[in-house]
């Protein structure tokens, strides 16, 4: 069983004891005590004796990414003291263990702790990775630990291969944001342990996750070999609330899945390389993806090249935000969807109490000609609405209008300055105006809009939940829809496509609201 280990910088013995207690309370099964800045063996012994959890003691030198300036002999003396005090394991670098002539045994034979032999590369993948692992396998140690900085998200797959092919207990992880999934999925692939931090502010390595997030956000205790993997593909991706949303939905419904942030560099070739490697990796069980900036068009292109099914309106839009992976056949079968357009239409029709076909009676102002604006125009025009595209750059508005005009509804372009004079029933903001942190901005500027009780104002921004535009609309007596509604609806449609179950929409909505409040 893979252990969840919290890594603690034990530079202050009293603080270290408090951190150990906090780790235990949060659900950690083990702690790593980083004694890099302690030169006093008595202080190390005191912390080990006070630990309420099994502990690994590490004194990492500066030349291996740590903080200890001690020579090898002094560092090994600290580890011997920790072992004599009852540490479960001591961590010794491969370089130190291999060259310890004259330094004696790394730990006392009469009270032997386990030995973790480790190697770290902060620049990228070690050039002779498999030679390094073979050297570790031959070393007199109980656990191998190999860690490097991910060059791309695909490096995680080599970590999983190492765990699948291990000949002794092994810790294998990638550092950095792109390596996050190796930390969460260590349990799926049978790693000896994974590291977490005691809090989000106290990570001891790049990309390390807090123990609370590991347990609650990523549902650590529910992950097993058969767990299905889902994720959001984006760049950047760290800010995404989708993992919190979908993992809460999996938890609520008992679905055996975990949803992860997947950082994929911009460009079609990066996206294609990611898809080709992750889809076909044995044991990963990749079962569905959310796709957002800058990869929605890349996803559509990839699915087209593969001859995969893509729903007609998503094809018309030219962008996919959802990939469903069916693994019932010998090879994965892919399907592409765009749940954004569904969310836009359903948010509007439910608010107005109408059917989609009745959208044809409406005149809609769409503010912005980017990806979300394009989706809104395509969806509304498809159902026959008259759409007016307002954009800061008139040429983009003209091009978007020309592309969709006459498909079913009429689409025209207008200057952004004319927005307040528009006689539309619905106004949809698809720009970033008003998004956190620039919350004092609005597509209307400071001009009071001439809205009525029959006007509907829809802002696709969800942070903040109530933008200046929505406040302006409410003050004018108009109906409003916030971005949370669209965000939850598109995510719920993804969940249903992946699992075949009704989405727990209210649970998902509460997660978003709580995250935004925090």
Tab-separated table of C-alpha atoms in Angstrom, residues 312-478:
chain	number	residue	atom	x	y	z
A	312	UNK	CA	-22.212	18.545	-35.664
A	313	UNK	CA	-22.378	21.904	-33.878
A	314	UNK	CA	-18.923	21.378	-32.355
A	315	UNK	CA	-17.698	20.770	-35.913
A	316	UNK	CA	-19.367	23.989	-37.011
A	317	UNK	CA	-17.728	25.876	-34.171
A	318	UNK	CA	-14.390	24.208	-34.909
A	319	UNK	CA	-13.616	23.648	-31.248
A	320	UNK	CA	-13.988	20.791	-28.773
A	321	UNK	CA	-13.950	21.182	-25.004
A	322	UNK	CA	-14.780	17.567	-24.109
A	323	UNK	CA	-13.249	14.267	-25.191
A	324	UNK	CA	-14.929	11.002	-24.252
A	325	UNK	CA	-12.748	7.882	-24.333
A	326	UNK	CA	-14.593	4.580	-24.689
A	327	UNK	CA	-12.326	1.675	-23.707
A	328	UNK	CA	-14.771	-1.183	-24.207
A	329	UNK	CA	-13.108	-2.075	-27.527
A	330	UNK	CA	-9.532	-3.298	-28.054
A	331	UNK	CA	-8.450	0.234	-28.981
A	332	UNK	CA	-9.815	3.468	-27.466
A	333	UNK	CA	-12.751	5.022	-29.339
A	334	UNK	CA	-12.871	8.816	-29.127
A	335	UNK	CA	-15.790	11.210	-29.291
A	336	UNK	CA	-15.659	15.001	-29.274
A	337	UNK	CA	-18.226	17.381	-27.815
A	338	UNK	CA	-18.648	21.049	-27.062
A	339	UNK	CA	-20.543	21.396	-23.794
A	340	UNK	CA	-19.997	25.176	-23.715
A	341	UNK	CA	-22.668	25.811	-26.342
A	342	UNK	CA	-25.108	23.566	-24.491
A	343	UNK	CA	-24.437	25.442	-21.272
A	344	UNK	CA	-25.046	28.801	-22.965
A	345	UNK	CA	-28.316	27.688	-24.536
A	346	UNK	CA	-29.624	25.884	-21.464
A	347	UNK	CA	-28.757	28.765	-19.132
A	348	UNK	CA	-30.758	31.147	-21.332
A	349	UNK	CA	-33.741	28.924	-22.044
A	350	UNK	CA	-34.186	27.883	-18.415
A	351	UNK	CA	-33.960	31.486	-17.199
A	352	UNK	CA	-36.560	32.611	-19.727
A	353	UNK	CA	-38.720	29.514	-19.427
A	354	UNK	CA	-38.585	28.766	-23.152
A	355	UNK	CA	-37.491	25.929	-25.438
A	356	UNK	CA	-34.435	26.095	-27.681
A	357	UNK	CA	-36.609	26.522	-30.754
A	358	UNK	CA	-38.004	29.760	-29.283
A	359	UNK	CA	-34.543	31.317	-29.347
A	360	UNK	CA	-35.425	32.195	-32.944
A	361	UNK	CA	-37.673	34.971	-31.599
A	362	UNK	CA	-34.807	36.706	-29.814
A	363	UNK	CA	-32.300	39.410	-30.696
A	364	UNK	CA	-28.989	38.800	-28.907
A	365	UNK	CA	-25.916	41.009	-28.447
A	366	UNK	CA	-22.739	38.952	-28.091
A	367	UNK	CA	-19.833	40.935	-26.681
A	368	UNK	CA	-16.500	39.531	-27.825
A	369	UNK	CA	-15.354	37.551	-30.842
A	370	UNK	CA	-12.987	35.117	-29.135
A	371	UNK	CA	-13.520	31.425	-28.437
A	372	UNK	CA	-16.518	31.774	-26.116
A	373	UNK	CA	-18.013	34.500	-28.311
A	374	UNK	CA	-17.707	32.260	-31.334
A	375	UNK	CA	-19.416	29.420	-29.450
A	376	UNK	CA	-22.286	31.683	-28.373
A	377	UNK	CA	-22.771	33.061	-31.904
A	378	UNK	CA	-22.744	29.588	-33.464
A	379	UNK	CA	-25.214	28.149	-30.940
A	380	UNK	CA	-27.668	31.051	-31.075
A	381	UNK	CA	-27.522	31.388	-34.863
A	382	UNK	CA	-28.044	27.642	-35.211
A	383	UNK	CA	-31.361	28.001	-33.415
A	384	UNK	CA	-32.405	30.992	-35.494
A	385	UNK	CA	-31.677	33.968	-33.255
A	386	UNK	CA	-30.706	37.345	-34.652
A	387	UNK	CA	-27.206	37.943	-33.306
A	388	UNK	CA	-25.249	41.208	-33.156
A	389	UNK	CA	-21.514	40.768	-32.564
A	390	UNK	CA	-19.782	43.613	-30.708
A	391	UNK	CA	-16.003	43.485	-30.487
A	392	UNK	CA	-13.188	45.897	-29.735
A	393	UNK	CA	-11.626	45.026	-33.112
A	394	UNK	CA	-14.332	45.536	-35.721
A	395	UNK	CA	-12.580	43.310	-38.277
A	396	UNK	CA	-12.924	40.261	-36.007
A	397	UNK	CA	-16.600	40.979	-35.429
A	398	UNK	CA	-17.161	41.326	-39.190
A	399	UNK	CA	-15.375	38.032	-39.890
A	400	UNK	CA	-17.350	36.155	-37.231
A	401	UNK	CA	-20.646	37.588	-38.434
A	402	UNK	CA	-19.879	36.722	-42.042
A	403	UNK	CA	-19.023	33.133	-41.135
A	404	UNK	CA	-22.299	32.390	-39.353
A	405	UNK	CA	-24.761	34.760	-40.997
A	406	UNK	CA	-27.579	32.981	-42.802
A	407	UNK	CA	-26.850	29.509	-41.394
A	408	UNK	CA	-30.250	29.704	-39.744
A	409	UNK	CA	-30.433	33.039	-37.958
A	410	UNK	CA	-29.080	36.404	-39.006
A	411	UNK	CA	-25.677	37.513	-37.696
A	412	UNK	CA	-24.369	41.067	-38.082
A	413	UNK	CA	-21.492	43.065	-36.593
A	414	UNK	CA	-21.611	46.401	-34.799
A	415	UNK	CA	-19.150	48.734	-33.130
A	416	UNK	CA	-18.556	48.131	-29.422
A	417	UNK	CA	-19.411	51.773	-28.719
A	418	UNK	CA	-22.941	51.115	-29.961
A	419	UNK	CA	-23.555	48.411	-27.356
A	420	UNK	CA	-25.529	50.605	-24.983
A	421	UNK	CA	-27.791	51.717	-27.831
A	422	UNK	CA	-28.596	48.149	-28.837
A	423	UNK	CA	-32.233	47.077	-28.725
A	424	UNK	CA	-31.481	43.431	-27.948
A	425	UNK	CA	-33.389	41.115	-25.643
A	426	UNK	CA	-30.211	39.402	-24.391
A	427	UNK	CA	-26.687	40.677	-23.793
A	428	UNK	CA	-23.901	38.083	-23.392
A	429	UNK	CA	-20.428	39.136	-22.290
A	430	UNK	CA	-17.792	36.655	-23.460
A	431	UNK	CA	-14.795	38.959	-22.899
A	432	UNK	CA	-12.566	39.121	-19.820
A	433	UNK	CA	-13.756	42.639	-18.932
A	434	UNK	CA	-14.656	42.546	-15.241
A	435	UNK	CA	-12.719	39.377	-14.443
A	436	UNK	CA	-10.666	39.187	-11.249
A	437	UNK	CA	-8.508	41.100	-10.437
A	438	UNK	CA	-9.848	43.926	-12.677
A	439	UNK	CA	-13.291	43.789	-11.115
A	440	UNK	CA	-14.107	47.467	-11.731
A	441	UNK	CA	-14.312	47.016	-15.506
A	442	UNK	CA	-17.467	46.469	-17.544
A	443	UNK	CA	-18.208	46.239	-21.297
A	444	UNK	CA	-20.669	49.071	-20.662
A	445	UNK	CA	-18.045	51.283	-19.071
A	446	UNK	CA	-19.668	53.581	-16.526
A	447	UNK	CA	-22.639	54.418	-18.731
A	448	UNK	CA	-26.008	53.450	-17.274
A	449	UNK	CA	-27.610	50.861	-19.548
A	450	UNK	CA	-31.141	51.204	-20.842
A	451	UNK	CA	-32.234	47.762	-19.742
A	452	UNK	CA	-35.772	46.760	-18.780
A	453	UNK	CA	-37.330	43.976	-16.768
A	454	UNK	CA	-37.541	41.980	-20.001
A	455	UNK	CA	-33.791	42.250	-20.672
A	456	UNK	CA	-31.509	39.325	-19.847
A	457	UNK	CA	-27.815	40.012	-19.155
A	458	UNK	CA	-25.496	36.989	-19.158
A	459	UNK	CA	-21.859	37.344	-18.062
A	460	UNK	CA	-19.732	34.235	-18.746
A	461	UNK	CA	-17.149	35.379	-16.157
A	462	UNK	CA	-17.449	33.439	-12.893
A	463	UNK	CA	-14.712	35.149	-10.878
A	464	UNK	CA	-16.086	37.288	-9.296
A	465	UNK	CA	-19.508	35.602	-9.166
A	466	UNK	CA	-21.211	38.982	-9.535
A	467	UNK	CA	-19.368	41.247	-11.957
A	468	UNK	CA	-19.827	44.989	-12.361
A	469	UNK	CA	-21.845	44.263	-15.509
A	470	UNK	CA	-24.275	42.089	-13.550
A	471	UNK	CA	-24.584	44.730	-10.833
A	472	UNK	CA	-25.311	47.361	-13.484
A	473	UNK	CA	-27.964	45.099	-14.994
A	474	UNK	CA	-29.605	44.400	-11.638
A	475	UNK	CA	-29.728	48.083	-10.783
A	476	UNK	CA	-31.512	48.664	-14.101
A	477	UNK	CA	-34.046	45.954	-13.252
A	478	UNK	CA	-32.858	43.356	-15.787
